[in-house]
Amino acid sequence: MNLPYYGFFETLIPSWGVTLLLVLAILHFGFYGYGIRRWLAASVIFLYGYGAGTGWWIGWGVVALLFGLPFVRQILSRGVMKLIDVLKFLPTISKTEQEAIDAGTTWVEGELFSGRPDFKRIYSEAYPGLTEEEQAFIDGPAQEVCDATEDWDVFQRRDLSPETWELLKKHRFFGMIIPKEYGGLGFSASANSAVVGKMSSANAVLGITVMVPNSLGPAELLIHYGTEEQKNLYLPRLASHEEIPAFALTEPNAGSDAGAMTSHGEVFKGEDGRLKIRLNWSKRYITLAPISTVLGLAFKLYDPENLLGKGKSLGVTCALIPTSLPGVDNTHRHDPLSIPFYNGPSYGHDVVVDLENAVIGGAAGVGRGWRMLMESLAAGRGISLPAVGTFGTKMVARVAGAHAVVRKQFGLSIGKFEGIEEPLARIGGYAYLLEAARRYTNGGLNSGAKPAVVTAIMKYNSTELFRKAIDDGMDILGGNAISMGPRNALAHAYINTPIGITVEGANILTRTLIIFGQGAIRSHPFVLREINALSSNDVKAFDSAFWGHIGMVVQNIFRSVLLSVSRGRLATSPVSGVASRYVKKLAWASASFSILADLALGLMGGTLKRKEMITGRFADIFSWMYLASTTLVRFEAEGRKKEDEALFVYAMDTAFHRMQIAFDELFSSLRLPVISWLFRGPVGMWSRMNRLSGPPKDREIHNIARIYQTPGSQRDRLTDGIYIPASPERPIGRLDRAMVASLAADEFTSIMRSAVKSGNLPRGPLESQLEAALATNLLTSEQVEKVRYAEKLRDDAVQVDSFGLDEYLKTAVHN
């Protein structure tokens, strides 16, 4: 069916020009994702211009009939639906998985999954700070509590001091998320995060103790799901610390698979005619359980006599249990890595409660527990542990930078050696990136969004990056980091790190099953709509979603190829300057990720769910795209500070380098029917040649290391919010004071070194050199005193603790 001649086109344009115009039109339409009607309209122009024969017009008519008319296209869609059902193409989704997917909302991560992110929308989201009231709380009560909490003392007494507990009660720290009308502080997610972060940077036990009552637990569940009677009874008492809450979910055989819980309750009618529940449970790892007065409990509820009229198996339910009731045993403690926060098992044997009073939401809340938990976690995962990871990383950056100045070897501060600069820059780069992600995510949570996938990204990456940062910090501080005692600034944070990795969804599960496993459904523009349409047998809804999905795939094929060839230059950016090229790279990465994800979903179907090494690599790309987005927003929101450009570039290069590694791993490991060779061969080779980015450059590494070794407004701003002690005798205060003094004396010690090299000053102990420098007028008496003062503080700052044998054995067990 060859075109016999070029029609009127041949009179206007040479044949090669017509062909070029056709190719450009196809690329343009594909790149911008024009709909079927525009394709059909454009094809009419070309067919007419080419002088197409009858066969071509018949072909056009068939395509227009099948795809241009919805009621005809829906016949095809019905056939696709039947084929999917016959092939059992969709993965099996359990009830608990479905509730987890349905919980929460899709936010800006949907833009990144689409392959064509709307950067104007991403930039328009809030990047909030704190209100005056919230900042005053940070500067006042939060600082006061941190000052009253000595890290070493907490670990020696294995508890917070009575003074600290009293201050927590006085200032209502357990009521940060409770609305003011119930006696709480009514803080935003941003303030909750800032308080938890500051507390954690001072002491791990303090951070955990404040975090838990303001995260998933009785207060959070009551605020959103409790009856008015329950709210009025419990919320004021929780805010005032009259009640100490704990929440019991995890069991010996139900950890990541919380749906496997065996804790259960049975409905029965009491002698007073009211419905009761008889509960039996065995829980573990429950923070605050040993001192709790009210226990939030997740269990499976059964109604053997169908007294509620809802069947015999009612599903997961959440209830509030006073721990003073007969049968409750919270008297034991766990010892999680010797971090002495209250944590222990909880047991209940034939504990009887009133159904309406105990079940959160009353009888209406029966069987809704799993949905409550998933919706609460959809927000909470993005606040507490990301705050710990972010502020912890900022704390390590400040400590390591100061130590790198103060600690000297071979006559130089160790921070001048490139071997120290590299890990110090890594810590600083992570701190910049994590603070961007923390504030941006909190902005979404403040506005009411509950983006379950984003908060999973935050939980996983903030704890993992902090793990790398604290490792680097330990390396830089060396012996000062491993010698325990009041002087040690990092050891307890280092020991505590695996706890954050493990809780609120272990990181292995979060990466492989939630970020992409759920994200591929929840965040994809069409997959969840397709699944819901198939479940309800809604042909019209499936037709809209399925063909929209096909259009997205077609567009992303064009976008991924053209953006790769142009290295993102064909994309547009709403910002200018150094950030513009990274916006365009992110558009390129998004298109490549989206088409690869769709190919995996389309060709692997339900088996993809079980290929966790594959889903983990997709999760890495998705995570770093989100982190890159938040870093772009931070740089713009803070006015594109020139002094921060090295940090921005380092963070962005790190993000794209990590994406590149994950893409390369996918290309080498994906086993897709028919096209695997394409990814292992030409596509993989092209990807390695045409990288999104290599690792950060030495120039940025040098600059960032310098920033964190220079006291002043920039360093203070970059580590803002962490606990800076009022006393210079605390580890951070001691290091900061010695750092300032050392740098102030550097000019004079440099003069002395030059004089020694030239023979104008004798070699020998520092004190004799100072006396000689003063005698020869090389230095003034004031300059000599500055050097002496700096040396005194430096020497003090690098000392480590030691203990007499009796003192060391004081806390040992004696037979």
PDB file of N, CA, C and O in Angstrom, residues 670-721:
ATOM      1  N   LEU A 670      17.125  -7.266  35.047  1.00  0.00           N
ATOM      2  CA  LEU A 670      15.740  -7.466  34.605  1.00  0.00           C
ATOM      3  C   LEU A 670      15.655  -8.610  33.594  1.00  0.00           C
ATOM      4  O   LEU A 670      16.412  -8.640  32.623  1.00  0.00           O
ATOM      5  N   ARG A 671      14.762  -9.523  33.844  1.00  0.00           N
ATOM      6  CA  ARG A 671      14.514 -10.628  32.910  1.00  0.00           C
ATOM      7  C   ARG A 671      13.092 -10.495  32.383  1.00  0.00           C
ATOM      8  O   ARG A 671      12.144 -11.026  32.964  1.00  0.00           O
ATOM      9  N   LEU A 672      12.964  -9.743  31.295  1.00  0.00           N
ATOM     10  CA  LEU A 672      11.661  -9.485  30.712  1.00  0.00           C
ATOM     11  C   LEU A 672      11.495 -10.314  29.450  1.00  0.00           C
ATOM     12  O   LEU A 672      12.434 -10.434  28.657  1.00  0.00           O
ATOM     13  N   PRO A 673      10.324 -10.905  29.244  1.00  0.00           N
ATOM     14  CA  PRO A 673      10.103 -11.707  28.045  1.00  0.00           C
ATOM     15  C   PRO A 673      10.452 -10.937  26.774  1.00  0.00           C
ATOM     16  O   PRO A 673      10.085  -9.774  26.626  1.00  0.00           O
ATOM     17  N   VAL A 674      11.194 -11.581  25.897  1.00  0.00           N
ATOM     18  CA  VAL A 674      11.524 -11.089  24.548  1.00  0.00           C
ATOM     19  C   VAL A 674      12.588  -9.984  24.557  1.00  0.00           C
ATOM     20  O   VAL A 674      13.514  -9.998  23.748  1.00  0.00           O
ATOM     21  N   ILE A 675      12.501  -9.011  25.480  1.00  0.00           N
ATOM     22  CA  ILE A 675      13.354  -7.824  25.354  1.00  0.00           C
ATOM     23  C   ILE A 675      14.492  -7.767  26.379  1.00  0.00           C
ATOM     24  O   ILE A 675      15.163  -6.742  26.481  1.00  0.00           O
ATOM     25  N   SER A 676      14.731  -8.825  27.138  1.00  0.00           N
ATOM     26  CA  SER A 676      15.821  -8.779  28.129  1.00  0.00           C
ATOM     27  C   SER A 676      17.160  -8.444  27.487  1.00  0.00           C
ATOM     28  O   SER A 676      17.971  -7.685  28.050  1.00  0.00           O
ATOM     29  N   TRP A 677      17.424  -9.022  26.316  1.00  0.00           N
ATOM     30  CA  TRP A 677      18.701  -8.799  25.633  1.00  0.00           C
ATOM     31  C   TRP A 677      18.917  -7.320  25.347  1.00  0.00           C
ATOM     32  O   TRP A 677      20.053  -6.824  25.361  1.00  0.00           O
ATOM     33  N   LEU A 678      17.805  -6.613  25.118  1.00  0.00           N
ATOM     34  CA  LEU A 678      17.899  -5.201  24.785  1.00  0.00           C
ATOM     35  C   LEU A 678      18.461  -4.407  25.956  1.00  0.00           C
ATOM     36  O   LEU A 678      19.316  -3.523  25.778  1.00  0.00           O
ATOM     37  N   PHE A 679      18.007  -4.736  27.167  1.00  0.00           N
ATOM     38  CA  PHE A 679      18.477  -4.006  28.348  1.00  0.00           C
ATOM     39  C   PHE A 679      19.887  -4.435  28.750  1.00  0.00           C
ATOM     40  O   PHE A 679      20.689  -3.603  29.181  1.00  0.00           O
ATOM     41  N   ARG A 680      20.176  -5.718  28.647  1.00  0.00           N
ATOM     42  CA  ARG A 680      21.514  -6.172  29.016  1.00  0.00           C
ATOM     43  C   ARG A 680      22.560  -5.702  28.004  1.00  0.00           C
ATOM     44  O   ARG A 680      23.725  -5.530  28.348  1.00  0.00           O
ATOM     45  N   GLY A 681      22.122  -5.491  26.762  1.00  0.00           N
ATOM     46  CA  GLY A 681      23.051  -5.113  25.703  1.00  0.00           C
ATOM     47  C   GLY A 681      23.022  -3.628  25.392  1.00  0.00           C
ATOM     48  O   GLY A 681      23.589  -2.816  26.140  1.00  0.00           O
ATOM     49  N   PRO A 682      22.351  -3.235  24.296  1.00  0.00           N
ATOM     50  CA  PRO A 682      22.444  -1.837  23.825  1.00  0.00           C
ATOM     51  C   PRO A 682      21.990  -0.792  24.846  1.00  0.00           C
ATOM     52  O   PRO A 682      22.673   0.214  25.034  1.00  0.00           O
ATOM     53  N   VAL A 683      20.848  -1.028  25.515  1.00  0.00           N
ATOM     54  CA  VAL A 683      20.342  -0.022  26.453  1.00  0.00           C
ATOM     55  C   VAL A 683      21.278   0.128  27.649  1.00  0.00           C
ATOM     56  O   VAL A 683      21.609   1.235  28.074  1.00  0.00           O
ATOM     57  N   GLY A 684      21.724  -1.010  28.195  1.00  0.00           N
ATOM     58  CA  GLY A 684      22.650  -0.958  29.325  1.00  0.00           C
ATOM     59  C   GLY A 684      23.951  -0.286  28.974  1.00  0.00           C
ATOM     60  O   GLY A 684      24.488   0.509  29.761  1.00  0.00           O
ATOM     61  N   MET A 685      24.477  -0.592  27.781  1.00  0.00           N
ATOM     62  CA  MET A 685      25.728   0.021  27.357  1.00  0.00           C
ATOM     63  C   MET A 685      25.557   1.532  27.172  1.00  0.00           C
ATOM     64  O   MET A 685      26.414   2.320  27.595  1.00  0.00           O
ATOM     65  N   TRP A 686      24.448   1.933  26.558  1.00  0.00           N
ATOM     66  CA  TRP A 686      24.189   3.359  26.359  1.00  0.00           C
ATOM     67  C   TRP A 686      24.049   4.070  27.710  1.00  0.00           C
ATOM     68  O   TRP A 686      24.554   5.176  27.904  1.00  0.00           O
ATOM     69  N   SER A 687      23.386   3.422  28.658  1.00  0.00           N
ATOM     70  CA  SER A 687      23.219   4.018  29.979  1.00  0.00           C
ATOM     71  C   SER A 687      24.563   4.246  30.661  1.00  0.00           C
ATOM     72  O   SER A 687      24.778   5.282  31.297  1.00  0.00           O
ATOM     73  N   ARG A 688      25.455   3.293  30.545  1.00  0.00           N
ATOM     74  CA  ARG A 688      26.766   3.446  31.181  1.00  0.00           C
ATOM     75  C   ARG A 688      27.603   4.525  30.500  1.00  0.00           C
ATOM     76  O   ARG A 688      28.418   5.194  31.142  1.00  0.00           O
ATOM     77  N   MET A 689      27.400   4.691  29.200  1.00  0.00           N
ATOM     78  CA  MET A 689      28.129   5.730  28.471  1.00  0.00           C
ATOM     79  C   MET A 689      27.522   7.120  28.705  1.00  0.00           C
ATOM     80  O   MET A 689      28.231   8.123  28.739  1.00  0.00           O
ATOM     81  N   ASN A 690      26.213   7.154  28.867  1.00  0.00           N
ATOM     82  CA  ASN A 690      25.468   8.416  28.948  1.00  0.00           C
ATOM     83  C   ASN A 690      24.850   8.533  30.346  1.00  0.00           C
ATOM     84  O   ASN A 690      23.653   8.551  30.517  1.00  0.00           O
ATOM     85  N   ARG A 691      25.693   8.619  31.351  1.00  0.00           N
ATOM     86  CA  ARG A 691      25.245   8.562  32.737  1.00  0.00           C
ATOM     87  C   ARG A 691      24.447   9.805  33.136  1.00  0.00           C
ATOM     88  O   ARG A 691      24.725  10.910  32.671  1.00  0.00           O
ATOM     89  N   LEU A 692      23.484   9.579  34.043  1.00  0.00           N
ATOM     90  CA  LEU A 692      22.813  10.718  34.657  1.00  0.00           C
ATOM     91  C   LEU A 692      23.822  11.583  35.398  1.00  0.00           C
ATOM     92  O   LEU A 692      23.785  12.811  35.331  1.00  0.00           O
ATOM     93  N   SER A 693      24.725  10.934  36.127  1.00  0.00           N
ATOM     94  CA  SER A 693      25.759  11.662  36.857  1.00  0.00           C
ATOM     95  C   SER A 693      26.787  10.684  37.398  1.00  0.00           C
ATOM     96  O   SER A 693      26.461   9.532  37.690  1.00  0.00           O
ATOM     97  N   GLY A 694      27.999  11.171  37.544  1.00  0.00           N
ATOM     98  CA  GLY A 694      28.999  10.454  38.307  1.00  0.00           C
ATOM     99  C   GLY A 694      28.913  10.891  39.760  1.00  0.00           C
ATOM    100  O   GLY A 694      28.017  11.654  40.147  1.00  0.00           O
ATOM    101  N   PRO A 695      29.817  10.435  40.590  1.00  0.00           N
ATOM    102  CA  PRO A 695      29.810  10.857  41.997  1.00  0.00           C
ATOM    103  C   PRO A 695      30.169  12.331  42.124  1.00  0.00           C
ATOM    104  O   PRO A 695      30.661  12.951  41.173  1.00  0.00           O
ATOM    105  N   PRO A 696      29.919  12.935  43.289  1.00  0.00           N
ATOM    106  CA  PRO A 696      30.268  14.353  43.492  1.00  0.00           C
ATOM    107  C   PRO A 696      31.743  14.615  43.210  1.00  0.00           C
ATOM    108  O   PRO A 696      32.603  13.754  43.414  1.00  0.00           O
ATOM    109  N   LYS A 697      32.012  15.826  42.767  1.00  0.00           N
ATOM    110  CA  LYS A 697      33.372  16.192  42.367  1.00  0.00           C
ATOM    111  C   LYS A 697      34.197  16.676  43.568  1.00  0.00           C
ATOM    112  O   LYS A 697      33.656  17.145  44.574  1.00  0.00           O
ATOM    113  N   ASP A 698      35.509  16.576  43.415  1.00  0.00           N
ATOM    114  CA  ASP A 698      36.412  16.967  44.494  1.00  0.00           C
ATOM    115  C   ASP A 698      36.230  18.429  44.895  1.00  0.00           C
ATOM    116  O   ASP A 698      36.397  18.785  46.071  1.00  0.00           O
ATOM    117  N   ARG A 699      35.883  19.279  43.941  1.00  0.00           N
ATOM    118  CA  ARG A 699      35.727  20.710  44.238  1.00  0.00           C
ATOM    119  C   ARG A 699      34.653  20.920  45.309  1.00  0.00           C
ATOM    120  O   ARG A 699      34.858  21.662  46.275  1.00  0.00           O
ATOM    121  N   GLU A 700      33.506  20.249  45.135  1.00  0.00           N
ATOM    122  CA  GLU A 700      32.432  20.390  46.115  1.00  0.00           C
ATOM    123  C   GLU A 700      32.828  19.776  47.457  1.00  0.00           C
ATOM    124  O   GLU A 700      32.463  20.293  48.526  1.00  0.00           O
ATOM    125  N   ILE A 701      33.569  18.671  47.400  1.00  0.00           N
ATOM    126  CA  ILE A 701      34.015  18.026  48.637  1.00  0.00           C
ATOM    127  C   ILE A 701      34.888  18.973  49.449  1.00  0.00           C
ATOM    128  O   ILE A 701      34.708  19.142  50.661  1.00  0.00           O
ATOM    129  N   HIS A 702      35.848  19.616  48.807  1.00  0.00           N
ATOM    130  CA  HIS A 702      36.714  20.589  49.491  1.00  0.00           C
ATOM    131  C   HIS A 702      35.881  21.717  50.104  1.00  0.00           C
ATOM    132  O   HIS A 702      36.090  22.100  51.264  1.00  0.00           O
ATOM    133  N   ASN A 703      34.947  22.247  49.317  1.00  0.00           N
ATOM    134  CA  ASN A 703      34.169  23.403  49.778  1.00  0.00           C
ATOM    135  C   ASN A 703      33.281  23.045  50.972  1.00  0.00           C
ATOM    136  O   ASN A 703      33.160  23.831  51.918  1.00  0.00           O
ATOM    137  N   ILE A 704      32.646  21.879  50.911  1.00  0.00           N
ATOM    138  CA  ILE A 704      31.759  21.496  52.015  1.00  0.00           C
ATOM    139  C   ILE A 704      32.557  21.237  53.286  1.00  0.00           C
ATOM    140  O   ILE A 704      32.149  21.637  54.386  1.00  0.00           O
ATOM    141  N   ALA A 705      33.691  20.564  53.154  1.00  0.00           N
ATOM    142  CA  ALA A 705      34.534  20.332  54.332  1.00  0.00           C
ATOM    143  C   ALA A 705      34.951  21.655  54.967  1.00  0.00           C
ATOM    144  O   ALA A 705      34.985  21.790  56.200  1.00  0.00           O
ATOM    145  N   ARG A 706      35.242  22.637  54.140  1.00  0.00           N
ATOM    146  CA  ARG A 706      35.622  23.957  54.665  1.00  0.00           C
ATOM    147  C   ARG A 706      34.448  24.600  55.408  1.00  0.00           C
ATOM    148  O   ARG A 706      34.628  25.204  56.477  1.00  0.00           O
ATOM    149  N   ILE A 707      33.229  24.466  54.848  1.00  0.00           N
ATOM    150  CA  ILE A 707      32.051  25.085  55.475  1.00  0.00           C
ATOM    151  C   ILE A 707      31.867  24.585  56.905  1.00  0.00           C
ATOM    152  O   ILE A 707      31.636  25.373  57.834  1.00  0.00           O
ATOM    153  N   TYR A 708      31.982  23.290  57.099  1.00  0.00           N
ATOM    154  CA  TYR A 708      31.721  22.730  58.426  1.00  0.00           C
ATOM    155  C   TYR A 708      32.914  22.878  59.375  1.00  0.00           C
ATOM    156  O   TYR A 708      32.786  22.560  60.555  1.00  0.00           O
ATOM    157  N   GLN A 709      34.020  23.363  58.867  1.00  0.00           N
ATOM    158  CA  GLN A 709      35.166  23.657  59.725  1.00  0.00           C
ATOM    159  C   GLN A 709      35.340  25.161  59.953  1.00  0.00           C
ATOM    160  O   GLN A 709      36.365  25.586  60.482  1.00  0.00           O
ATOM    161  N   THR A 710      34.323  25.929  59.562  1.00  0.00           N
ATOM    162  CA  THR A 710      34.392  27.384  59.702  1.00  0.00           C
ATOM    163  C   THR A 710      33.245  27.865  60.578  1.00  0.00           C
ATOM    164  O   THR A 710      32.087  27.832  60.160  1.00  0.00           O
ATOM    165  N   PRO A 711      33.531  28.301  61.808  1.00  0.00           N
ATOM    166  CA  PRO A 711      32.448  28.809  62.663  1.00  0.00           C
ATOM    167  C   PRO A 711      31.861  30.078  62.067  1.00  0.00           C
ATOM    168  O   PRO A 711      32.556  30.859  61.418  1.00  0.00           O
ATOM    169  N   GLY A 712      30.562  30.245  62.275  1.00  0.00           N
ATOM    170  CA  GLY A 712      29.917  31.433  61.742  1.00  0.00           C
ATOM    171  C   GLY A 712      28.469  31.172  61.397  1.00  0.00           C
ATOM    172  O   GLY A 712      27.900  30.112  61.689  1.00  0.00           O
ATOM    173  N   SER A 713      27.864  32.136  60.728  1.00  0.00           N
ATOM    174  CA  SER A 713      26.420  32.088  60.484  1.00  0.00           C
ATOM    175  C   SER A 713      26.021  30.938  59.561  1.00  0.00           C
ATOM    176  O   SER A 713      24.956  30.338  59.747  1.00  0.00           O
ATOM    177  N   GLN A 714      26.852  30.628  58.554  1.00  0.00           N
ATOM    178  CA  GLN A 714      26.472  29.561  57.638  1.00  0.00           C
ATOM    179  C   GLN A 714      26.460  28.203  58.344  1.00  0.00           C
ATOM    180  O   GLN A 714      25.505  27.433  58.222  1.00  0.00           O
ATOM    181  N   ARG A 715      27.502  27.914  59.097  1.00  0.00           N
ATOM    182  CA  ARG A 715      27.553  26.642  59.829  1.00  0.00           C
ATOM    183  C   ARG A 715      26.408  26.563  60.837  1.00  0.00           C
ATOM    184  O   ARG A 715      25.774  25.514  60.986  1.00  0.00           O
ATOM    185  N   ASP A 716      26.122  27.669  61.522  1.00  0.00           N
ATOM    186  CA  ASP A 716      25.016  27.684  62.486  1.00  0.00           C
ATOM    187  C   ASP A 716      23.680  27.453  61.782  1.00  0.00           C
ATOM    188  O   ASP A 716      22.816  26.727  62.297  1.00  0.00           O
ATOM    189  N   ARG A 717      23.518  28.065  60.614  1.00  0.00           N
ATOM    190  CA  ARG A 717      22.261  27.898  59.877  1.00  0.00           C
ATOM    191  C   ARG A 717      22.090  26.461  59.394  1.00  0.00           C
ATOM    192  O   ARG A 717      20.991  25.897  59.447  1.00  0.00           O
ATOM    193  N   LEU A 718      23.171  25.859  58.923  1.00  0.00           N
ATOM    194  CA  LEU A 718      23.084  24.504  58.385  1.00  0.00           C
ATOM    195  C   LEU A 718      22.867  23.453  59.472  1.00  0.00           C
ATOM    196  O   LEU A 718      22.400  22.357  59.186  1.00  0.00           O
ATOM    197  N   THR A 719      23.215  23.786  60.704  1.00  0.00           N
ATOM    198  CA  THR A 719      22.999  22.848  61.816  1.00  0.00           C
ATOM    199  C   THR A 719      21.912  23.378  62.758  1.00  0.00           C
ATOM    200  O   THR A 719      21.809  22.952  63.909  1.00  0.00           O
ATOM    201  N   ASP A 720      21.096  24.294  62.268  1.00  0.00           N
ATOM    202  CA  ASP A 720      20.049  24.907  63.078  1.00  0.00           C
ATOM    203  C   ASP A 720      19.089  23.852  63.612  1.00  0.00           C
ATOM    204  O   ASP A 720      18.713  22.910  62.917  1.00  0.00           O
ATOM    205  N   GLY A 721      18.683  24.045  64.853  1.00  0.00           N
ATOM    206  CA  GLY A 721      17.665  23.161  65.433  1.00  0.00           C
ATOM    207  C   GLY A 721      18.218  22.064  66.302  1.00  0.00           C
ATOM    208  O   GLY A 721      17.485  21.493  67.115  1.00  0.00           O
TER     209      GLY A 721
END
